């Protein structure tokens, strides 16, 4: 049996009406567009705040390697003092070399004028926006029967160099 492919005008109107109904139901609503207009600025604001905070966190995390090296330097100077009764004249006397194999620290620093301050030079590429290597370290406060006391600072006494930005210092080093 063959069916006729002839369609009536009523069938065409029904089809058009169905298409209009479907297009209207599946179209983009104003609420959706308004939602997008509100979401994108919020994402932008969050990104503007979160990204710099994250970058600062990454720099402080990298500096933890520098703190470990600084602790070794402090221990070596302290041990020298215990054995000899005075501060070493150089880092070499304390058994250390000033050049360091590290991705973060480029050099150990020491106040050889007798002040006893110790420090580290942080590689420029570790700190965003730094024009050169930067420093921070420990300034000697006092020598007593219980050992040497230091204060963590971005500008160790008698050690020349550009201090690291305060925001990158460990929490216990911020003045």
Short mmCIF file of C-alpha atoms in Angstrom, two decimals:
data_model
loop_
_atom_site.label_atom_id
_atom_site.label_comp_id
_atom_site.label_asym_id
_atom_site.label_seq_id
_atom_site.Cartn_x
_atom_site.Cartn_y
_atom_site.Cartn_z
CA UNK A 1 0.00 0.00 0.00
CA UNK A 2 1.36 3.35 -0.97
CA UNK A 3 0.80 6.34 1.20
CA UNK A 4 0.23 9.70 -0.19
CA UNK A 5 2.94 12.27 0.44
CA UNK A 6 0.43 15.02 0.13
CA UNK A 7 0.17 17.27 3.19
CA UNK A 8 -2.55 19.66 4.01
CA UNK A 9 -2.21 23.31 5.05
CA UNK A 10 -3.40 22.40 8.54
CA UNK A 11 -0.47 20.02 8.90
CA UNK A 12 1.96 22.80 7.87
CA UNK A 13 0.45 25.21 10.43
CA UNK A 14 0.75 22.58 13.17
CA UNK A 15 4.39 22.00 12.26
CA UNK A 16 5.13 25.75 12.31
CA UNK A 17 3.43 26.12 15.66
CA UNK A 18 5.48 23.25 17.10
CA UNK A 19 8.72 24.82 15.82
CA UNK A 20 7.84 28.21 17.33
CA UNK A 21 7.00 26.59 20.65
CA UNK A 22 10.26 24.63 20.67
CA UNK A 23 12.36 27.68 19.73
CA UNK A 24 10.77 29.74 22.47
CA UNK A 25 11.26 27.04 25.09
CA UNK A 26 14.89 26.39 24.19
CA UNK A 27 15.96 30.00 23.70
CA UNK A 28 18.25 31.97 25.99
CA UNK A 29 16.41 33.63 28.81
CA UNK A 30 17.16 37.08 30.19
CA UNK A 31 17.84 35.57 33.63
CA UNK A 32 20.62 33.44 32.16
CA UNK A 33 22.24 36.43 30.45
CA UNK A 34 21.93 38.50 33.61
CA UNK A 35 23.50 35.64 35.57
CA UNK A 36 26.47 35.59 33.21
CA UNK A 37 26.86 39.35 33.48
CA UNK A 38 27.06 39.03 37.26
CA UNK A 39 29.25 35.91 37.45
CA UNK A 40 32.10 37.10 35.21
CA UNK A 41 32.91 40.25 37.24
CA UNK A 42 32.79 38.24 40.47
CA UNK A 43 35.25 35.72 39.00
CA UNK A 44 37.47 38.62 37.89
CA UNK A 45 37.48 40.18 41.35
CA UNK A 46 38.24 36.88 43.04
CA UNK A 47 41.08 36.26 40.57
CA UNK A 48 42.49 39.74 41.15
CA UNK A 49 42.68 39.06 44.90
CA UNK A 50 43.53 35.36 44.95
CA UNK A 51 46.27 35.26 42.33
CA UNK A 52 48.65 37.76 44.01
CA UNK A 53 48.04 36.11 47.39
CA UNK A 54 48.89 32.74 45.87
CA UNK A 55 52.06 34.13 44.26
CA UNK A 56 53.17 35.58 47.62
CA UNK A 57 52.51 32.20 49.22
CA UNK A 58 54.67 30.47 46.59
CA UNK A 59 57.58 32.87 47.26
CA UNK A 60 57.32 32.30 51.03
CA UNK A 61 57.27 28.54 50.44
CA UNK A 62 60.45 28.81 48.34
CA UNK A 63 62.08 30.80 51.13
CA UNK A 64 61.67 27.84 53.48
CA UNK A 65 64.75 26.37 51.78
CA UNK A 66 66.59 29.59 52.61
CA UNK A 67 65.49 29.34 56.23
CA UNK A 68 66.92 25.82 56.46
CA UNK A 69 70.23 27.04 55.04
CA UNK A 70 70.18 29.98 57.46
CA UNK A 71 69.59 27.58 60.36
CA UNK A 72 72.65 25.55 59.29
CA UNK A 73 74.70 28.75 59.16
CA UNK A 74 73.49 29.77 62.61
CA UNK A 75 74.39 26.34 64.02
CA UNK A 76 77.87 26.42 62.49
CA UNK A 77 78.60 29.88 63.94
CA UNK A 78 77.21 28.78 67.34
CA UNK A 79 79.33 25.63 67.37
CA UNK A 80 82.43 27.65 66.51
CA UNK A 81 81.67 30.00 69.39
CA UNK A 82 81.25 27.09 71.83
CA UNK A 83 84.55 25.52 70.74
CA UNK A 84 86.67 28.69 70.54
CA UNK A 85 84.99 31.19 72.85
CA UNK A 86 84.66 33.81 70.12
CA UNK A 87 82.88 34.34 66.80
CA UNK A 88 84.53 33.10 63.61
CA UNK A 89 86.33 35.68 61.48
CA UNK A 90 84.85 34.13 58.31
CA UNK A 91 82.29 31.55 57.30
CA UNK A 92 85.20 29.33 56.26
CA UNK A 93 86.43 29.31 59.87
CA UNK A 94 83.00 27.98 60.87
CA UNK A 95 83.26 25.25 58.22
CA UNK A 96 80.96 26.86 55.66
CA UNK A 97 81.40 28.12 52.11
CA UNK A 98 79.72 31.31 51.01
CA UNK A 99 78.58 29.85 47.67
CA UNK A 100 75.50 27.64 47.92
CA UNK A 101 74.13 25.04 45.51
CA UNK A 102 70.47 26.06 45.68
CA UNK A 103 67.66 27.17 43.38
CA UNK A 104 66.63 29.83 45.92
CA UNK A 105 69.78 30.97 47.74
CA UNK A 106 72.79 32.30 45.84
CA UNK A 107 75.14 33.10 48.72
CA UNK A 108 75.66 32.90 52.47
CA UNK A 109 76.49 36.23 54.11
CA UNK A 110 78.39 36.91 57.31
CA UNK A 111 79.37 40.05 59.19
CA UNK A 112 83.10 39.50 59.45
CA UNK A 113 83.59 42.79 61.29
CA UNK A 114 82.74 41.05 64.54
CA UNK A 115 79.04 41.83 64.73
CA UNK A 116 78.10 38.21 64.14
CA UNK A 117 75.12 38.83 61.84
CA UNK A 118 74.40 36.09 59.34
CA UNK A 119 72.29 36.19 56.23
CA UNK A 120 71.42 34.73 52.89
CA UNK A 121 71.16 36.26 49.45
CA UNK A 122 67.98 35.17 47.67
CA UNK A 123 68.16 34.77 43.90
CA UNK A 124 66.42 37.53 41.95
CA UNK A 125 64.21 35.11 40.00
CA UNK A 126 62.74 33.76 43.25
CA UNK A 127 61.17 37.11 44.16
CA UNK A 128 58.73 38.68 41.66
CA UNK A 129 59.70 42.21 40.65
CA UNK A 130 63.16 42.10 42.26
CA UNK A 131 65.75 44.03 40.27
CA UNK A 132 68.62 42.11 41.88
CA UNK A 133 69.31 39.42 44.47
CA UNK A 134 67.80 40.35 47.84
CA UNK A 135 68.86 39.56 51.42
CA UNK A 136 67.46 38.69 54.80
CA UNK A 137 69.00 37.07 57.83
CA UNK A 138 69.68 37.15 61.54
CA UNK A 139 71.18 40.02 63.52
CA UNK A 140 73.09 39.03 66.65
CA UNK A 141 71.32 40.34 69.76
CA UNK A 142 73.50 38.98 72.55
CA UNK A 143 75.98 36.31 73.50
CA UNK A 144 75.30 34.74 76.86
CA UNK A 145 75.91 31.62 78.89
CA UNK A 146 73.02 29.94 77.09
CA UNK A 147 74.45 30.68 73.62
CA UNK A 148 73.94 33.27 70.91
CA UNK A 149 70.58 34.99 70.45
CA UNK A 150 69.59 36.32 67.07
CA UNK A 151 66.72 38.36 65.71
CA UNK A 152 65.36 37.56 62.26
CA UNK A 153 65.28 40.67 60.08
CA UNK A 154 65.22 41.77 56.46
CA UNK A 155 68.26 43.97 57.11
CA UNK A 156 70.88 42.04 59.12
CA UNK A 157 73.36 44.42 60.79
CA UNK A 158 76.53 45.18 58.82
CA UNK A 159 75.50 43.03 55.85
CA UNK A 160 75.12 45.08 52.67
CA UNK A 161 72.45 44.32 50.10
CA UNK A 162 68.91 45.06 49.04
CA UNK A 163 66.47 43.78 51.69
CA UNK A 164 63.68 41.45 50.66
CA UNK A 165 60.15 42.87 50.69
CA UNK A 166 58.52 42.48 54.11
CA UNK A 167 55.53 40.55 52.73
CA UNK A 168 57.81 37.66 51.70
CA UNK A 169 59.43 37.20 55.11
CA UNK A 170 58.39 34.31 57.33
CA UNK A 171 55.86 35.41 59.97
CA UNK A 172 58.42 35.31 62.81
CA UNK A 173 60.75 37.62 60.87
CA UNK A 174 58.32 40.47 60.26
CA UNK A 175 59.18 43.39 62.51
#
